[in-house]
Short mmCIF file of C-alpha atoms in Angstrom, two decimals:
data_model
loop_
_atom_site.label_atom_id
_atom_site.label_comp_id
_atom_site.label_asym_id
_atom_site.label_seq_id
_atom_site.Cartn_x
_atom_site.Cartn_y
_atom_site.Cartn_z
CA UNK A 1236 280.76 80.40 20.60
CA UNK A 1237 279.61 76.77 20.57
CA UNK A 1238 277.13 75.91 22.77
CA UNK A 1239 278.65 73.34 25.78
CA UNK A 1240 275.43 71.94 26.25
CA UNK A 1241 273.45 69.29 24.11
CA UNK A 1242 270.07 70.83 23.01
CA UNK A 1243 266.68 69.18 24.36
CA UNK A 1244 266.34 67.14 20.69
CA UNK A 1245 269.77 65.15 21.00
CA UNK A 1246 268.95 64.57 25.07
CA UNK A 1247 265.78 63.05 24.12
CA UNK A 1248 266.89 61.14 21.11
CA UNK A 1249 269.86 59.63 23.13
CA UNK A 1250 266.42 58.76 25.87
CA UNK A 1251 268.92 61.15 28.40
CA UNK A 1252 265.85 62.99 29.52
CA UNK A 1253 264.35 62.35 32.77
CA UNK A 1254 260.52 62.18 31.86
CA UNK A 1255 258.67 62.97 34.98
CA UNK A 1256 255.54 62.26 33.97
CA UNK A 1257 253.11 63.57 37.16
CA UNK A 1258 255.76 66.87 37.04
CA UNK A 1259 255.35 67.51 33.63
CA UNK A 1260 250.87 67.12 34.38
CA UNK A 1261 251.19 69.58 37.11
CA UNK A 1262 253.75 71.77 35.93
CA UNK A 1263 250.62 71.81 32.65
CA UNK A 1264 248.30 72.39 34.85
CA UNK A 1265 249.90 75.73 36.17
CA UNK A 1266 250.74 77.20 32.58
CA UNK A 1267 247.04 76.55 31.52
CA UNK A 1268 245.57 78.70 35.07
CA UNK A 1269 248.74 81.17 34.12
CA UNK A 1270 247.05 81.47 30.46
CA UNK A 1271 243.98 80.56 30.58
CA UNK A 1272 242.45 83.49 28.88
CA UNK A 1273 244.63 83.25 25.45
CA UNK A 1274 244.44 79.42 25.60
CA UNK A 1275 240.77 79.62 25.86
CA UNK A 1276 240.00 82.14 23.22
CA UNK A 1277 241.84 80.41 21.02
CA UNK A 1278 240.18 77.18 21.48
CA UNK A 1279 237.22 78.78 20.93
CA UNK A 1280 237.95 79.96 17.71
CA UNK A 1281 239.16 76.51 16.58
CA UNK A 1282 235.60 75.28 17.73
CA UNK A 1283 233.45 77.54 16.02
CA UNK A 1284 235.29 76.52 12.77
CA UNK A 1285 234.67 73.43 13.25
CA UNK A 1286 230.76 73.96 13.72
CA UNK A 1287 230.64 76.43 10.48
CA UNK A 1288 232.58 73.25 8.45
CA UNK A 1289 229.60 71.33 9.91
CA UNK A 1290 227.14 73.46 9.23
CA UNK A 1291 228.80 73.99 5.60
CA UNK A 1292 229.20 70.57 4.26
CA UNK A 1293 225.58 69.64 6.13
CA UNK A 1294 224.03 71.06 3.31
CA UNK A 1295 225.87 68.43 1.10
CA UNK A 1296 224.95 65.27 2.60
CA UNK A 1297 221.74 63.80 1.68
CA UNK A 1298 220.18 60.81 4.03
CA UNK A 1299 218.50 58.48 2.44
CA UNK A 1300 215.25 56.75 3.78
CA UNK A 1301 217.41 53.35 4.71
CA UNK A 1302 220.05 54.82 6.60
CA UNK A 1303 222.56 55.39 4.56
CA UNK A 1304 223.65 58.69 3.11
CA UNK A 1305 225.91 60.43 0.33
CA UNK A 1306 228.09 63.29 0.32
CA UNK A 1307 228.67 64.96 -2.44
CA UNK A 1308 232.04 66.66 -3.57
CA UNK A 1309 233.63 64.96 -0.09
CA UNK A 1310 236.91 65.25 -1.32
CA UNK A 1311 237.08 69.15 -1.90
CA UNK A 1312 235.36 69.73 0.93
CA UNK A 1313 237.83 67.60 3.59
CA UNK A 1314 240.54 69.21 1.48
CA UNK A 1315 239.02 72.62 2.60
CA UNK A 1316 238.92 71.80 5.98
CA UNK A 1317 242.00 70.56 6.02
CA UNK A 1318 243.43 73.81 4.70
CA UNK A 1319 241.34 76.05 7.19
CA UNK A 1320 242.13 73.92 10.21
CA UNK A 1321 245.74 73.13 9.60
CA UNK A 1322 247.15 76.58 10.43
CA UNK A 1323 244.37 76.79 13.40
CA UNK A 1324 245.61 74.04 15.06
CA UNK A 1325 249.12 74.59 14.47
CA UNK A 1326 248.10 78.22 15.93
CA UNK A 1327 246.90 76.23 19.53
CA UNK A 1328 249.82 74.44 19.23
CA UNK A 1329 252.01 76.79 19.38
CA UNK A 1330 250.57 78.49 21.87
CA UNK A 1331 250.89 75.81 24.18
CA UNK A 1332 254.64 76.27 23.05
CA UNK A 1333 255.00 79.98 23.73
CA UNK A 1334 253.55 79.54 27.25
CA UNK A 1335 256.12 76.81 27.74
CA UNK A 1336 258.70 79.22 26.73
CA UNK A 1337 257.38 81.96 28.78
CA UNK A 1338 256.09 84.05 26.24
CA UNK A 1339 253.24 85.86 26.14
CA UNK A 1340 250.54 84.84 23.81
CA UNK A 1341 246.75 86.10 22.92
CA UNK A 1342 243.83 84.95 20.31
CA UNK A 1343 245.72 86.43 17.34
CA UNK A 1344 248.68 84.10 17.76
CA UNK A 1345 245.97 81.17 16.40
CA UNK A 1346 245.98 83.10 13.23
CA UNK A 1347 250.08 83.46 12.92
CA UNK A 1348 251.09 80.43 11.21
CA UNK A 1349 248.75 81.09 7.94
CA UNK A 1350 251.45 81.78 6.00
CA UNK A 1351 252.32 78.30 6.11
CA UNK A 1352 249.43 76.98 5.23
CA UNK A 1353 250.10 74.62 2.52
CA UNK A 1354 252.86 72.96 4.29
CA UNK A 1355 251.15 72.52 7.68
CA UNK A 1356 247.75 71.86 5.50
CA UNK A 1357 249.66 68.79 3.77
CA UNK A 1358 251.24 67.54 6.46
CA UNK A 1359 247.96 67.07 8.52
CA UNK A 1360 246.77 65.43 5.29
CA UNK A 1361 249.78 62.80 5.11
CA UNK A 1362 249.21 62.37 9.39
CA UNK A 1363 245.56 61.72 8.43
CA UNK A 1364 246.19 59.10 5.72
CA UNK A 1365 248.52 56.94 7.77
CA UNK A 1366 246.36 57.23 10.19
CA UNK A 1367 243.53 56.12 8.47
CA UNK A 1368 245.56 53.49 6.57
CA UNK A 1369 246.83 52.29 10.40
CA UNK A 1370 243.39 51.76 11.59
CA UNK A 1371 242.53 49.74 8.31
CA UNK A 1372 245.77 47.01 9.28
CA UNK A 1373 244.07 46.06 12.93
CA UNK A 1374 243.85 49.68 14.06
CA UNK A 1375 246.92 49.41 16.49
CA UNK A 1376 249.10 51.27 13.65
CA UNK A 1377 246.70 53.92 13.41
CA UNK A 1378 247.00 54.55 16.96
CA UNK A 1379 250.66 54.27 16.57
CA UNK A 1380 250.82 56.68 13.93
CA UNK A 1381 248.33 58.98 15.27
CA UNK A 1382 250.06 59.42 18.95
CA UNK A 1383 253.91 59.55 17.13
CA UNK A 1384 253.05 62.21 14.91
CA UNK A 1385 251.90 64.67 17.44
CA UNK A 1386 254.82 66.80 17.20
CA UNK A 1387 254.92 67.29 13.58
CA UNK A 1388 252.64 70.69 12.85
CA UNK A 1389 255.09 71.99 15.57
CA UNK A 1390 257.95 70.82 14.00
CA UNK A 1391 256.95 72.88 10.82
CA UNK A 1392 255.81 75.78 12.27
CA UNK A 1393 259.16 76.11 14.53
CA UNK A 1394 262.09 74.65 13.29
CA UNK A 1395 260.42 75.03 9.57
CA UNK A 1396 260.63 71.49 8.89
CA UNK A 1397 259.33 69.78 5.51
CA UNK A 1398 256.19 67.98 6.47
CA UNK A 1399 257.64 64.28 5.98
CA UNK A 1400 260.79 65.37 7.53
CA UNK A 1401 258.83 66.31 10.64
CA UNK A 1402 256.53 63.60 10.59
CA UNK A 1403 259.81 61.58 10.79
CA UNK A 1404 261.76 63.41 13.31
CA UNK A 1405 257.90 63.43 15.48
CA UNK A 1406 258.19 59.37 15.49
CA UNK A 1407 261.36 59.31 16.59
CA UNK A 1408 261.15 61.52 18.80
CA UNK A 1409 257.73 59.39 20.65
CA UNK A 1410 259.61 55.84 20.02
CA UNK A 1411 262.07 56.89 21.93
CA UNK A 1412 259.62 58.03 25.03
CA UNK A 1413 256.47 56.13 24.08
CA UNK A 1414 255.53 54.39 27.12
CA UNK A 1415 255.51 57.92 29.28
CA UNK A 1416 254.36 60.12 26.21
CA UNK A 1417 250.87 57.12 25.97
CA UNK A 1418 250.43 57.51 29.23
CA UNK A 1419 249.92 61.61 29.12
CA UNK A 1420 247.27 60.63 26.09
CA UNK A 1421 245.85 58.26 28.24
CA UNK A 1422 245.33 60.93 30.85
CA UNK A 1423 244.16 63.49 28.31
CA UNK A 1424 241.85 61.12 26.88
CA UNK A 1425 240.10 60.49 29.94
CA UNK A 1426 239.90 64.06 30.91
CA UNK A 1427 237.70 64.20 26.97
CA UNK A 1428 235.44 61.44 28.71
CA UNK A 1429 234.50 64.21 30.97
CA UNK A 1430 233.28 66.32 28.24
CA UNK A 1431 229.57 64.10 27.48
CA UNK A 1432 229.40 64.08 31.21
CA UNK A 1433 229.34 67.45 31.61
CA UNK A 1434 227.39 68.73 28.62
CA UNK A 1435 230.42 69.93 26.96
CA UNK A 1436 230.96 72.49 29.76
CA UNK A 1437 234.40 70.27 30.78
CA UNK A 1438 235.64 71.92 27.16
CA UNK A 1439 236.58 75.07 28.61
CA UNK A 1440 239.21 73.99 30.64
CA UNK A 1441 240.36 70.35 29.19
CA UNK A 1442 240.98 72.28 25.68
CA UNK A 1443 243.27 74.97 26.98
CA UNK A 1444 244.68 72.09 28.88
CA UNK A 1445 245.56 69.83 26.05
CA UNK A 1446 247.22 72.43 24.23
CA UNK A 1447 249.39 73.52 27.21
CA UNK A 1448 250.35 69.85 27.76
CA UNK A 1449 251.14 69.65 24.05
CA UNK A 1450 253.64 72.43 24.11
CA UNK A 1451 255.34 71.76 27.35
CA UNK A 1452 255.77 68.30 26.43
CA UNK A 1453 257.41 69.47 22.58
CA UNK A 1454 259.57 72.49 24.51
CA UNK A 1455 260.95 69.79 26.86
CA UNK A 1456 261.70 66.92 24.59
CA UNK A 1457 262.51 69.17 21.47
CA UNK A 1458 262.54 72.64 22.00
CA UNK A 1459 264.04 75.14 19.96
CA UNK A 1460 266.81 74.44 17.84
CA UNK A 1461 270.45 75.30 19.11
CA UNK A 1462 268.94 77.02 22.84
CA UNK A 1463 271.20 75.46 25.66
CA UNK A 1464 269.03 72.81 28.05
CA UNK A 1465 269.50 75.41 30.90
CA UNK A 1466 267.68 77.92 28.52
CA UNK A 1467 265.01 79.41 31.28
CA UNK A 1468 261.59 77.65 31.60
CA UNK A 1469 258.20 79.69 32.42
CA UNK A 1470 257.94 81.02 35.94
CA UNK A 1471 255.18 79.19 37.09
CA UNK A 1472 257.48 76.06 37.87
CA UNK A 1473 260.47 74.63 37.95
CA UNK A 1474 261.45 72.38 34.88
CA UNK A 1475 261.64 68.96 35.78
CA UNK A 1476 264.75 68.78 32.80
CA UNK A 1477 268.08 67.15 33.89
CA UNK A 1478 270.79 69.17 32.28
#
């Protein structure tokens, strides 16, 4: 039987969602303490990639005595990354997702979304190009395009999008929200300020953070495809979602 209800993606496209924007920081705040463990183990293992890519590709930049350096075989190498991080990241994502859903998550669920790996891989290559191509046409683009495609990894990982597809659907999805959507980056953007300030030790809970603010806000103004608006949220709060 037909579901009565329109799903979370038509609400939102049709701006019928009430965005609460404090609601949806707090209700974040309890799914990261509720999850803290998985969240933080997996942000972990996105970090240490990231410092063996560094340490990798340090061995292939040579500094010259004015300043200025050269990297050799660049290309492969961000191409390499790319493909190692992609599914990582989706990985986080999605477990910001899960918890949003209620479902229990744990390190291993970073490493789940391999098997998509070249189409999560080339769509955080085409989000880095317009990105890059946005900050070279007076930066604001870039910004633009790096906030509205946010939702896109998800996109592919859960409703097994193509990546320009989702990268679509993800801008649509934050022009139609992108006043209250900037102003959760602006929060999460200051809580990264912390992170100098501390010595890095802010990390261990602004990470897991991110993520679970990631996948709340993606189950709440997306979620998954053809599940009723009253489907049931994670117990930690009340959804702030007007059916």
């Amino acid at each position: 039987m037909k579901d009565v209800h329109q799903d979370r993606l038509n609400n939102t496209l049709s701006k019928q969602y009430q965005f609460d924007t404090k609601g949806l920081l707090r209700r974040a705040a309890g799914l990261t303490k509720a999850n803290f463990s998985s969240l933080l183990q997996g942000s972990i293992v996105l970090f240490l990639t990231f410092v063996v890519l560094g340490v990798f590709a340090q061995q292939y930049i040579t500094i010259n005595d004015d300043g200025s350096y050269v990297f050799e075989h660049q290309s492969i190498i961000e191409i390499v990354a790319i493909c190692i991080v992609a599914p990582l990241l989706t990985g986080l994502y999605m477990m910001g997702v899960f918890v949003a859903r209620g479902i229990k998550t744990s390190v291993f669920t970073v490493f789940q979304f391999f098997p998509l790996i070249f189409l999560v891989a080339l769509t955080q290559l085409v989000n880095s190009i317009l990105v890059q191509l946005g900050m070279l046409l007076l930066i604001i683009p870039g910004i633009y395009f790096y906030l509205a495609s946010s939702f896109s990894l998800m996109l592919v990982a859960d409703r097994k999008l193509t990546p320009i597809s989702a990268i679509i659907l993800s801008c649509r999805v934050f022009n139609a929200y992108w006043a209250q959507i900037a102003s959760i980056f602006g929060v999460l953007i200051l809580l990264f300020a912390t992170v100098p300030l501390t010595f890095g030790f802010s990390l261990i809970w602004v990470l897991p953070f991110y993520f679970s603010m990631m996948g709340l806000l993606y189950q709440e103004l997306i979620g998954e495809q053809g599940v009723s608006t009253e489907a049931s949220e994670n117990d930690v709060n009340e959804s702030s979602f007007d059916a």
